[in-house]
Amino acid sequence: MMVASAMKQLKIRYDAHVDRLLSATCPEDGEEDDVSSPVVVCESISKDAFRKWEDKHEGDLGRWEYVPLDAHFGRIEIDSLTTAVHAEAGGCLYSMILEQVLNIGGVRMVHTLKDRPSQTHDVGDRPQRADRTMSGRLSANTFPNVVIEICYLNGSWDALVAKLHRWLGPQTTVQVAIGVQVCTVRRRIIVLRRGDPPMEQVVDFDVESHAMIPPATFPSFPLHLIYHNGPLPAPLV
């Protein structure tokens, strides 16, 4: 796994992108901040071998993507460094949901939620790891009930939506998949709820806003879905 080399390439590309933004030479006629194609870390590796490697080197790769080559092997790519924008956007969405929960049941409701880092899960033909997750503390599901994904810089809207749909696939128990695209020319949020077909809400928000994600733009969803397959707190009954 050529991790150090891949991260160095991404750092060079990221710095060049920031320079273009600061010099106002970055094109503004598209909907995505396209830096360049993803960096390939490993041309071919089995899912099992990758999961074992990840267990030993958790955090080394950052925002990796496993691209299936066949039923057993895939390519490992990184399309972006982990940036402050990813962290802020993910934290902002998580806080918005948490605030809705606390507004209903008070501050003690925070103890009804799991507080742990995102885990890697097999969503069928590939492993995936969300930026943020949320579930009831006593939920019996292996998968989180709510996942949050952030799309920034090299991130593609179509790739983001496809990833959210995989989270809601038949192999998982995820109830709500939320994605946000944070680009210089367009920002939007998509909320998908499990269903056949999944229920979808997409909301655009102002790229000039001082807030990373203005609260008024966040589409709501039934909060009881956070506690799927577990006891529902009394204020939500």
C-alpha positions as a Python dict, from the first residue, in 0.01 Angstrom:
ca = {
    (1, 'M'): (0, 0, 0),
    (2, 'M'): (165, 324, -121),
    (3, 'V'): (8, 542, 147),
    (4, 'A'): (286, 799, 200),
    (5, 'S'): (327, 859, -175),
    (6, 'A'): (-49, 896, -226),
    (7, 'M'): (-86, 1144, 59),
    (8, 'K'): (207, 1350, -75),
    (9, 'Q'): (41, 1369, -419),
    (10, 'L'): (-288, 1478, -265),
    (11, 'K'): (-117, 1746, -56),
    (12, 'I'): (45, 1893, -369),
    (13, 'R'): (-289, 1893, -553),
    (14, 'Y'): (-474, 2042, -256),
    (15, 'D'): (-221, 2325, -217),
    (16, 'A'): (-245, 2402, -590),
    (17, 'H'): (-626, 2413, -567),
    (18, 'V'): (-615, 2654, -274),
    (19, 'D'): (-372, 2876, -468),
    (20, 'R'): (-617, 2888, -761),
    (21, 'L'): (-902, 2985, -529),
    (22, 'L'): (-698, 3262, -367),
    (23, 'S'): (-593, 3399, -705),
    (24, 'A'): (-953, 3382, -836),
    (25, 'T'): (-845, 3173, -1135),
    (26, 'C'): (-1052, 2870, -1042),
    (27, 'P'): (-1338, 2824, -1295),
    (28, 'E'): (-1687, 2895, -1161),
    (29, 'D'): (-1901, 2750, -1437),
    (30, 'G'): (-1930, 2400, -1293),
    (31, 'E'): (-2096, 2254, -988),
    (32, 'E'): (-1798, 2075, -836),
    (33, 'D'): (-1445, 2165, -724),
    (34, 'D'): (-1257, 1923, -946),
    (35, 'V'): (-891, 1904, -849),
    (36, 'S'): (-799, 1592, -1047),
    (37, 'S'): (-858, 1220, -1060),
    (38, 'P'): (-824, 1012, -741),
    (39, 'V'): (-485, 882, -633),
    (40, 'V'): (-456, 502, -652),
    (41, 'V'): (-304, 360, -334),
    (42, 'C'): (-335, -6, -429),
    (43, 'E'): (-422, -146, -772),
    (44, 'S'): (-575, -469, -642),
    (45, 'I'): (-649, -612, -299),
    (46, 'S'): (-915, -843, -160),
    (47, 'K'): (-1180, -705, 73),
    (48, 'D'): (-1061, -930, 355),
    (49, 'A'): (-697, -830, 312),
    (50, 'F'): (-788, -462, 305),
    (51, 'R'): (-1000, -490, 620),
    (52, 'K'): (-710, -661, 801),
    (53, 'W'): (-469, -390, 682),
    (54, 'E'): (-709, -116, 790),
    (55, 'D'): (-748, -269, 1136),
    (56, 'K'): (-371, -238, 1184),
    (57, 'H'): (-334, 107, 1025),
    (58, 'E'): (-659, 280, 1117),
    (59, 'G'): (-643, 648, 1028),
    (60, 'D'): (-345, 620, 793),
    (61, 'L'): (-553, 636, 475),
    (62, 'G'): (-814, 892, 568),
    (63, 'R'): (-1082, 930, 299),
    (64, 'W'): (-1035, 604, 109),
    (65, 'E'): (-1268, 445, -144),
    (66, 'Y'): (-1276, 75, -231),
    (67, 'V'): (-1362, 36, -601),
    (68, 'P'): (-1463, -325, -684),
    (69, 'L'): (-1277, -493, -970),
    (70, 'D'): (-1465, -823, -938),
    (71, 'A'): (-1646, -1020, -668),
    (72, 'H'): (-1334, -1056, -453),
    (73, 'F'): (-1084, -781, -537),
    (74, 'G'): (-1091, -403, -557),
    (75, 'R'): (-876, -94, -604),
    (76, 'I'): (-806, 148, -318),
    (77, 'E'): (-828, 516, -408),
    (78, 'I'): (-810, 844, -218),
    (79, 'D'): (-984, 1141, -378),
    (80, 'S'): (-924, 1399, -107),
    (81, 'L'): (-728, 1484, 203),
    (82, 'T'): (-926, 1499, 525),
    (83, 'T'): (-975, 1872, 572),
    (84, 'A'): (-1120, 2109, 828),
    (85, 'V'): (-1416, 2155, 592),
    (86, 'H'): (-1500, 1783, 609),
    (87, 'A'): (-1478, 1790, 988),
    (88, 'E'): (-1680, 2111, 1027),
    (89, 'A'): (-1955, 2008, 785),
    (90, 'G'): (-1991, 1664, 944),
    (91, 'G'): (-1993, 1811, 1294),
    (92, 'C'): (-2245, 2076, 1189),
    (93, 'L'): (-2492, 1820, 1056),
    (94, 'Y'): (-2449, 1598, 1362),
    (95, 'S'): (-2509, 1896, 1593),
    (96, 'M'): (-2825, 1996, 1404),
    (97, 'I'): (-2973, 1649, 1452),
    (98, 'L'): (-2863, 1638, 1816),
    (99, 'E'): (-3023, 1977, 1880),
    (100, 'Q'): (-3356, 1850, 1747),
    (101, 'V'): (-3335, 1550, 1981),
    (102, 'L'): (-3248, 1768, 2282),
    (103, 'N'): (-3526, 2015, 2202),
    (104, 'I'): (-3778, 1732, 2239),
    (105, 'G'): (-3643, 1552, 2543),
    (106, 'G'): (-3396, 1781, 2715),
    (107, 'V'): (-3026, 1749, 2780),
    (108, 'R'): (-3055, 1397, 2925),
    (109, 'M'): (-3140, 1269, 2577),
    (110, 'V'): (-2770, 1288, 2495),
    (111, 'H'): (-2727, 973, 2706),
    (112, 'T'): (-2962, 779, 2477),
    (113, 'L'): (-2718, 806, 2185),
    (114, 'K'): (-2406, 611, 2096),
    (115, 'D'): (-2090, 821, 2091),
    (116, 'R'): (-1818, 641, 1898),
    (117, 'P'): (-1607, 692, 1584),
    (118, 'S'): (-1742, 571, 1251),
    (119, 'Q'): (-1673, 206, 1174),
    (120, 'T'): (-1606, 33, 842),
    (121, 'H'): (-1901, -177, 721),
    (122, 'D'): (-1956, -413, 429),
    (123, 'V'): (-2238, -272, 216),
    (124, 'G'): (-2249, -555, -36),
    (125, 'D'): (-1983, -533, -303),
    (126, 'R'): (-1749, -310, -100),
    (127, 'P'): (-1657, -177, 244),
    (128, 'Q'): (-1751, 182, 334),
    (129, 'R'): (-1686, 415, 626),
    (130, 'A'): (-1910, 719, 683),
    (131, 'D'): (-1785, 1059, 799),
    (132, 'R'): (-2023, 1061, 1097),
    (133, 'T'): (-2286, 824, 1233),
    (134, 'M'): (-2567, 831, 1487),
    (135, 'S'): (-2767, 556, 1659),
    (136, 'G'): (-2957, 492, 1977),
    (137, 'R'): (-2731, 361, 2252),
    (138, 'L'): (-2937, 43, 2290),
    (139, 'S'): (-2999, -22, 1920),
    (140, 'A'): (-2928, -386, 1837),
    (141, 'N'): (-2825, -306, 1479),
    (142, 'T'): (-2467, -369, 1370),
    (143, 'F'): (-2494, -82, 1124),
    (144, 'P'): (-2554, 276, 1239),
    (145, 'N'): (-2908, 402, 1192),
    (146, 'V'): (-2801, 740, 1050),
    (147, 'V'): (-2493, 806, 837),
    (148, 'I'): (-2346, 1140, 724),
    (149, 'E'): (-2120, 1179, 420),
    (150, 'I'): (-1936, 1496, 314),
    (151, 'C'): (-1847, 1582, -48),
    (152, 'Y'): (-1572, 1843, -94),
    (153, 'L'): (-1295, 1925, -343),
    (154, 'N'): (-1262, 1616, -564),
    (155, 'G'): (-1594, 1482, -444),
    (156, 'S'): (-1856, 1416, -711),
    (157, 'W'): (-2227, 1471, -642),
    (158, 'D'): (-2318, 1157, -837),
    (159, 'A'): (-2060, 954, -644),
    (160, 'L'): (-2196, 1094, -316),
    (161, 'V'): (-2555, 1000, -402),
    (162, 'A'): (-2446, 652, -513),
    (163, 'K'): (-2263, 603, -184),
    (164, 'L'): (-2571, 705, 14),
    (165, 'H'): (-2785, 459, -180),
    (166, 'R'): (-2535, 181, -99),
    (167, 'W'): (-2575, 266, 269),
    (168, 'L'): (-2949, 199, 227),
    (169, 'G'): (-2897, -126, 37),
    (170, 'P'): (-3060, -456, 137),
    (171, 'Q'): (-2740, -571, 310),
    (172, 'T'): (-2764, -292, 570),
    (173, 'T'): (-3006, -166, 833),
    (174, 'V'): (-2922, 205, 789),
    (175, 'Q'): (-3243, 410, 807),
    (176, 'V'): (-3127, 757, 703),
    (177, 'A'): (-2834, 855, 478),
    (178, 'I'): (-2742, 1224, 466),
    (179, 'G'): (-2496, 1384, 224),
    (180, 'V'): (-2376, 1740, 186),
    (181, 'Q'): (-2183, 1887, -106),
    (182, 'V'): (-1967, 2181, -1),
    (183, 'C'): (-1826, 2346, -315),
    (184, 'T'): (-1732, 2700, -409),
    (185, 'V'): (-2006, 2726, -670),
    (186, 'R'): (-2283, 2506, -531),
    (187, 'R'): (-2381, 2369, -193),
    (188, 'R'): (-2663, 2125, -132),
    (189, 'I'): (-2789, 1865, 113),
    (190, 'I'): (-2957, 1536, 32),
    (191, 'V'): (-3146, 1322, 285),
    (192, 'L'): (-3242, 967, 188),
    (193, 'R'): (-3478, 757, 403),
    (194, 'R'): (-3511, 382, 372),
    (195, 'G'): (-3805, 282, 158),
    (196, 'D'): (-3889, 114, -171),
    (197, 'P'): (-3781, 331, -339),
    (198, 'P'): (-3590, 544, -85),
    (199, 'M'): (-3753, 877, 2),
    (200, 'E'): (-3535, 1166, -111),
    (201, 'Q'): (-3508, 1537, -20),
    (202, 'V'): (-3255, 1772, -182),
    (203, 'V'): (-3209, 2133, -67),
    (204, 'D'): (-2968, 2392, -209),
    (205, 'F'): (-2822, 2656, 19),
    (206, 'D'): (-2638, 2984, -30),
    (207, 'V'): (-2267, 2950, -106),
    (208, 'E'): (-2219, 3302, 36),
    (209, 'S'): (-2362, 3207, 375),
    (210, 'H'): (-2129, 3260, 672),
    (211, 'A'): (-2262, 2937, 823),
    (212, 'M'): (-2114, 2614, 692),
    (213, 'I'): (-2468, 2475, 672),
    (214, 'P'): (-2750, 2721, 756),
    (215, 'P'): (-2987, 2544, 1001),
    (216, 'A'): (-3296, 2647, 804),
    (217, 'T'): (-3177, 2448, 502),
    (218, 'F'): (-3152, 2111, 677),
    (219, 'P'): (-3439, 1876, 578),
    (220, 'S'): (-3591, 1706, 880),
    (221, 'F'): (-3661, 1335, 920),
    (222, 'P'): (-3850, 1134, 1184),
    (223, 'L'): (-3618, 1126, 1484),
    (224, 'H'): (-3743, 785, 1597),
    (225, 'L'): (-3539, 637, 1310),
    (226, 'I'): (-3222, 712, 1511),
    (227, 'Y'): (-3340, 450, 1761),
    (228, 'H'): (-3439, 180, 1510),
    (229, 'N'): (-3430, -173, 1653),
    (230, 'G'): (-3399, -47, 2008),
    (231, 'P'): (-3607, 112, 2284),
    (232, 'L'): (-3756, 450, 2201),
    (233, 'P'): (-3695, 724, 2463),
    (234, 'A'): (-4017, 830, 2635),
    (235, 'P'): (-4023, 1184, 2486),
    (236, 'L'): (-4033, 1032, 2135),
    (237, 'V'): (-4309, 779, 2206),
}
